mmCIF file with all atom_site columns, C-alpha atoms in Angstrom:
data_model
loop_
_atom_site.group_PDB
_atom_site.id
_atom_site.type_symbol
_atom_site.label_atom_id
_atom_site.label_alt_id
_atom_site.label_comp_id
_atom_site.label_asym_id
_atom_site.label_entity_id
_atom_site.label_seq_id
_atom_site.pdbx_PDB_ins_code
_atom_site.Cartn_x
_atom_site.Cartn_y
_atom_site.Cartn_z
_atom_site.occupancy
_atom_site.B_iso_or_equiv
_atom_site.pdbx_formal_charge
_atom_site.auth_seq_id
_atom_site.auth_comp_id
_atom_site.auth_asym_id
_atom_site.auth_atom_id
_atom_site.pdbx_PDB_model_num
ATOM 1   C CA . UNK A 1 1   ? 134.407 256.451 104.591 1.00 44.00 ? 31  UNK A CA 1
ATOM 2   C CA . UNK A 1 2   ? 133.299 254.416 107.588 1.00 50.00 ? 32  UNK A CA 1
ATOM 3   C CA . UNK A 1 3   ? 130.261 252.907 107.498 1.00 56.00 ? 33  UNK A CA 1
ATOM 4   C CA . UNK A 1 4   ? 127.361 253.660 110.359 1.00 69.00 ? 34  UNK A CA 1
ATOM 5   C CA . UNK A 1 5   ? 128.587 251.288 113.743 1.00 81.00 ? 35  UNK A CA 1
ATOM 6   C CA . UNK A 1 6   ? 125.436 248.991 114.008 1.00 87.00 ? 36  UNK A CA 1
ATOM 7   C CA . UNK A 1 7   ? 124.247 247.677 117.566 1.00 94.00 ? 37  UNK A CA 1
ATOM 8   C CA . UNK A 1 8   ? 122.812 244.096 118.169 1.00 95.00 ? 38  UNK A CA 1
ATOM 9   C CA . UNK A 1 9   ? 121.091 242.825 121.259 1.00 95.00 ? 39  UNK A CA 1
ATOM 10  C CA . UNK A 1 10  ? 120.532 239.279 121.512 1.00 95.00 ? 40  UNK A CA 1
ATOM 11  C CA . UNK A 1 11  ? 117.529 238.909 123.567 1.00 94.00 ? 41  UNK A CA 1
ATOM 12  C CA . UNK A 1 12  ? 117.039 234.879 125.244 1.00 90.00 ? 42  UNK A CA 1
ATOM 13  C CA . UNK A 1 13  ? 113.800 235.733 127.214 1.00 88.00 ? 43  UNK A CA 1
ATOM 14  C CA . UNK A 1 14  ? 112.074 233.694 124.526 1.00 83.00 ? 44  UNK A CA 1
ATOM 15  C CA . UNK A 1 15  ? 113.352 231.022 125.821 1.00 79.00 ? 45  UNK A CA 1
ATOM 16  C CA . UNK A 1 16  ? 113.761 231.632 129.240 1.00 82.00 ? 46  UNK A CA 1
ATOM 17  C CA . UNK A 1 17  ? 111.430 234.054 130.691 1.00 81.00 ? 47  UNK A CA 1
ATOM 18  C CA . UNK A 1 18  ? 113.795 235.120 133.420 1.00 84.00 ? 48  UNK A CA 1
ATOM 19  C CA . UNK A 1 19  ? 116.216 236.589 131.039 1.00 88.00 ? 49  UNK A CA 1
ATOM 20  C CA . UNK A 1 20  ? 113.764 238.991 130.393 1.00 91.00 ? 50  UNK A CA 1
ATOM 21  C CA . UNK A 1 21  ? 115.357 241.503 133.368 1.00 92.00 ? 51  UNK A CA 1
ATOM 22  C CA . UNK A 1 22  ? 118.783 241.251 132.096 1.00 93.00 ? 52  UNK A CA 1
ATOM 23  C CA . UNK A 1 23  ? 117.499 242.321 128.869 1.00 93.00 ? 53  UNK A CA 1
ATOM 24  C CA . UNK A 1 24  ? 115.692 245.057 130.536 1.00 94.00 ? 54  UNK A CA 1
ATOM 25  C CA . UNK A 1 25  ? 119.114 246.072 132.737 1.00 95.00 ? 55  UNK A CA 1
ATOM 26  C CA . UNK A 1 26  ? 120.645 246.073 128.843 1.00 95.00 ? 56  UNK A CA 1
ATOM 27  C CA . UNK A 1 27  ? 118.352 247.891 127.238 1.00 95.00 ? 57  UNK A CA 1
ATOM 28  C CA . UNK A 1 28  ? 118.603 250.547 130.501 1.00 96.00 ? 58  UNK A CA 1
ATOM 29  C CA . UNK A 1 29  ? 122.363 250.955 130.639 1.00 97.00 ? 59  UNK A CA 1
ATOM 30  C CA . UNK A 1 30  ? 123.013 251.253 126.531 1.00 96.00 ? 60  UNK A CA 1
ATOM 31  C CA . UNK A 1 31  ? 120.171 253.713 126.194 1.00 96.00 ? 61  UNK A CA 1
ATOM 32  C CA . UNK A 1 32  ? 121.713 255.740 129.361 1.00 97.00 ? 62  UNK A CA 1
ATOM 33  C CA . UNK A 1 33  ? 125.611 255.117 127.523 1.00 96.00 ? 63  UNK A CA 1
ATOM 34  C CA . UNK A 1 34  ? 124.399 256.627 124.522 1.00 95.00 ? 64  UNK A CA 1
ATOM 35  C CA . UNK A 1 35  ? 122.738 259.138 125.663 1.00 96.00 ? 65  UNK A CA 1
ATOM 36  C CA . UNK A 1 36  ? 125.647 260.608 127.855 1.00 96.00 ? 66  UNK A CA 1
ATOM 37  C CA . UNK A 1 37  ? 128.106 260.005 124.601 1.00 95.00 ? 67  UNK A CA 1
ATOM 38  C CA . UNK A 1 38  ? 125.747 262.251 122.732 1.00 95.00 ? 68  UNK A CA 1
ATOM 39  C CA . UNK A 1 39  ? 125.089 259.266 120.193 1.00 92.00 ? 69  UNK A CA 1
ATOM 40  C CA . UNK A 1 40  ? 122.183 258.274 118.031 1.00 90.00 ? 70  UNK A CA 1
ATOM 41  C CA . UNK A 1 41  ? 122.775 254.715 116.953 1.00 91.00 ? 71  UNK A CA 1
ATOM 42  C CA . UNK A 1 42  ? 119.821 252.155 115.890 1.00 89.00 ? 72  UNK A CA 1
ATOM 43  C CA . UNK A 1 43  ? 119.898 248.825 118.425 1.00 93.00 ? 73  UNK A CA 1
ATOM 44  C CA . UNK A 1 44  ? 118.129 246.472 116.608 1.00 94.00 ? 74  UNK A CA 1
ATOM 45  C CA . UNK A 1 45  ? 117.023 243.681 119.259 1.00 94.00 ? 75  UNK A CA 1
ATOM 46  C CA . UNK A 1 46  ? 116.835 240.542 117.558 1.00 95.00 ? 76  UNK A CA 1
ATOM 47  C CA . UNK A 1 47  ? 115.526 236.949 119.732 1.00 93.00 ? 77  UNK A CA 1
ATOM 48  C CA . UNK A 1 48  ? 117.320 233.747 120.154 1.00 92.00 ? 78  UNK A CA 1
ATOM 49  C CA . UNK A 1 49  ? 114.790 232.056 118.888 1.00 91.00 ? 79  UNK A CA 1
ATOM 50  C CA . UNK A 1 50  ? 114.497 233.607 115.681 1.00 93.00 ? 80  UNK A CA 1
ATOM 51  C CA . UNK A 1 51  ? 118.353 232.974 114.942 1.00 93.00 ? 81  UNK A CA 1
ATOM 52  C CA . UNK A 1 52  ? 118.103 229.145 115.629 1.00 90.00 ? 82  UNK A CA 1
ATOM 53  C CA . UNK A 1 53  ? 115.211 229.519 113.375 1.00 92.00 ? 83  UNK A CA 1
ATOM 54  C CA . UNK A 1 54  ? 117.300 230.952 110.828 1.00 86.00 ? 84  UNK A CA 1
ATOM 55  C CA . UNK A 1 55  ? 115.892 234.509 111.153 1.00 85.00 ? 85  UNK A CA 1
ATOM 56  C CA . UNK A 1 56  ? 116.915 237.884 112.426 1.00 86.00 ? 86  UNK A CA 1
ATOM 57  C CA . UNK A 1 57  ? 118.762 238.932 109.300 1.00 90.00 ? 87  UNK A CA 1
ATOM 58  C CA . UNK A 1 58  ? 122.363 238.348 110.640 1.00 92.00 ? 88  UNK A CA 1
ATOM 59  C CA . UNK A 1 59  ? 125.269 238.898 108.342 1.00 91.00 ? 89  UNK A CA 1
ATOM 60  C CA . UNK A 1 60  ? 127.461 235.089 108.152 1.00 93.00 ? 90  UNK A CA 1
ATOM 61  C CA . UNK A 1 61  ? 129.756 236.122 111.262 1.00 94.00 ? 91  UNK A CA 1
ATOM 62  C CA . UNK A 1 62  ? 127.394 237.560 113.095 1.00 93.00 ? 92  UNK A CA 1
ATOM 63  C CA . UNK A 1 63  ? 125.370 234.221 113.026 1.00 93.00 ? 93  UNK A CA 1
ATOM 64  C CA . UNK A 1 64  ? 128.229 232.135 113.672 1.00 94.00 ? 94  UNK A CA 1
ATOM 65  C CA . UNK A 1 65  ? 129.350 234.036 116.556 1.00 94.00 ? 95  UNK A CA 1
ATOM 66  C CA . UNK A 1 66  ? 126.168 233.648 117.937 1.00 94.00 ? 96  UNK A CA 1
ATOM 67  C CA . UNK A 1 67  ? 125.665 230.122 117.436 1.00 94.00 ? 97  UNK A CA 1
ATOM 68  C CA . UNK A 1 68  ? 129.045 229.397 118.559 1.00 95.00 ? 98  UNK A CA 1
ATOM 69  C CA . UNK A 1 69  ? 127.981 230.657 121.924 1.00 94.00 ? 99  UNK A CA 1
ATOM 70  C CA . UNK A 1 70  ? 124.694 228.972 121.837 1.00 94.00 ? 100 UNK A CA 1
ATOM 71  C CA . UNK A 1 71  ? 126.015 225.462 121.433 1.00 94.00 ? 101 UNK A CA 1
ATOM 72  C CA . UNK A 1 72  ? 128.383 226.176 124.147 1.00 94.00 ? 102 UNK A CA 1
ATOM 73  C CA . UNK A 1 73  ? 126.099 227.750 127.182 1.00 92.00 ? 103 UNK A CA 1
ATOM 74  C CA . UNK A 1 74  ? 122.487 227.363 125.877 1.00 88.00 ? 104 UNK A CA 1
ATOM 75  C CA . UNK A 1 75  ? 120.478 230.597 126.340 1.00 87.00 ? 105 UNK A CA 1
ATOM 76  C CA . UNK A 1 76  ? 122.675 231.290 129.426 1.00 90.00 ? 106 UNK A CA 1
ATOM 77  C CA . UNK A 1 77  ? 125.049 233.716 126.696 1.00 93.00 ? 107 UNK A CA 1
ATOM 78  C CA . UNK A 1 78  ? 122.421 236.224 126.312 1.00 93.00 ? 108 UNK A CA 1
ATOM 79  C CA . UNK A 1 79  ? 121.454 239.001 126.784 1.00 94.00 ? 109 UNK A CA 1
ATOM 80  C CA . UNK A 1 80  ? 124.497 239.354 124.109 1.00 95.00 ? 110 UNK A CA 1
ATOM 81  C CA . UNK A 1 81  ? 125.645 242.724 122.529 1.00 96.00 ? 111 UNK A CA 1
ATOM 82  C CA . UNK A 1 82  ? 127.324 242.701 118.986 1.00 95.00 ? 112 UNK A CA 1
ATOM 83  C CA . UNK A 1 83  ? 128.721 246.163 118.324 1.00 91.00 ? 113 UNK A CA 1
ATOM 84  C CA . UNK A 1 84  ? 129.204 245.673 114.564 1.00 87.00 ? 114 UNK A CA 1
ATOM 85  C CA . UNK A 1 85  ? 130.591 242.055 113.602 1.00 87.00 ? 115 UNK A CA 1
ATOM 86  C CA . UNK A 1 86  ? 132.008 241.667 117.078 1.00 92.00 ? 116 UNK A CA 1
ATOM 87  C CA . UNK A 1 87  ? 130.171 239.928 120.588 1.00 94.00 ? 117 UNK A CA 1
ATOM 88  C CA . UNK A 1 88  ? 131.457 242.515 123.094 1.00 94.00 ? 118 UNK A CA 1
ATOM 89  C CA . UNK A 1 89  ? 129.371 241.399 125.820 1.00 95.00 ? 119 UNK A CA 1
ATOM 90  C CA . UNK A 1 90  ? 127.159 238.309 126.555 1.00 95.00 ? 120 UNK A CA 1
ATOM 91  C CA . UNK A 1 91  ? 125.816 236.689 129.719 1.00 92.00 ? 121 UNK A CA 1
ATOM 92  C CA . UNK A 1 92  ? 125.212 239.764 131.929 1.00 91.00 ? 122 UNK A CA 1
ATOM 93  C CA . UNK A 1 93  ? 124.374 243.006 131.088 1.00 92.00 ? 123 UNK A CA 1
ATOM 94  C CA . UNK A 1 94  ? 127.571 245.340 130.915 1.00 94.00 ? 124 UNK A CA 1
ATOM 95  C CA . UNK A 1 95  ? 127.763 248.332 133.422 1.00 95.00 ? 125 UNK A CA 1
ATOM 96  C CA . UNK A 1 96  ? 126.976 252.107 131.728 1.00 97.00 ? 126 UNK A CA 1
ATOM 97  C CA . UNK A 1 97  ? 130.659 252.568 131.942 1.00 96.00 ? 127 UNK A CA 1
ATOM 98  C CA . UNK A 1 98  ? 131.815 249.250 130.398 1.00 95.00 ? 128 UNK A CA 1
ATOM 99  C CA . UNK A 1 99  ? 129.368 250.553 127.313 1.00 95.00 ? 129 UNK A CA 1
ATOM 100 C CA . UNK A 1 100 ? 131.069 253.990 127.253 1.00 94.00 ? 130 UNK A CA 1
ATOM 101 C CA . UNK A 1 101 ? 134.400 252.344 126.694 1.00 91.00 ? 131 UNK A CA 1
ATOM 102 C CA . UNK A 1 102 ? 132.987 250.440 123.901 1.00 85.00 ? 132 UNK A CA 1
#
């Protein structure tokens, strides 16, 4: 039985308010993907700060993934999506139709 696909956007506007409209453009495009694939699947939205603060209840790969990026490009990675255990997008928000492939 497969479990429930679980969505994660990793939000950097707490660190750098002008990420906040790529967030935005993120947010936008997945809710818009979903909604034409006739899906109903929890985003959880979790910050950058938070994670280098230990927080946002990320499973072990999940963190490292994310911190792997962070020590490479800063808070320029996010926004990030994780579609389960896996980054599928960071830096710039994906197109509706890159999310529909997903």
């Amino acid at each position: 039985m497969k479990t429930k696909s679980q969505i994660l956007h990793v939000s950097g506007a707490c660190c750098s308010p002008n990420l906040a409209r790529l967030d935005q453009a993120l947010e936008q495009a997945l809710t818009q993907a979903l909604k034409d694939l006739g899906l109903s699947i929890e985003v959880r939205k979790v910050t950058l700060s938070a994670i280098l603060n230990n927080g946002g209840n990320l499973t072990p790969k999940q963190h490292t993934q994310i911190m792997t990026l962070f020590n490479g490009y800063g808070a320029k990675f996010t926004p990030a999506l994780l579609i389960d255990e896996e980054v599928c997008f960071a830096g710039k928000p994906p197109t509706v139709e890159q999310l529909k492939h997903m």
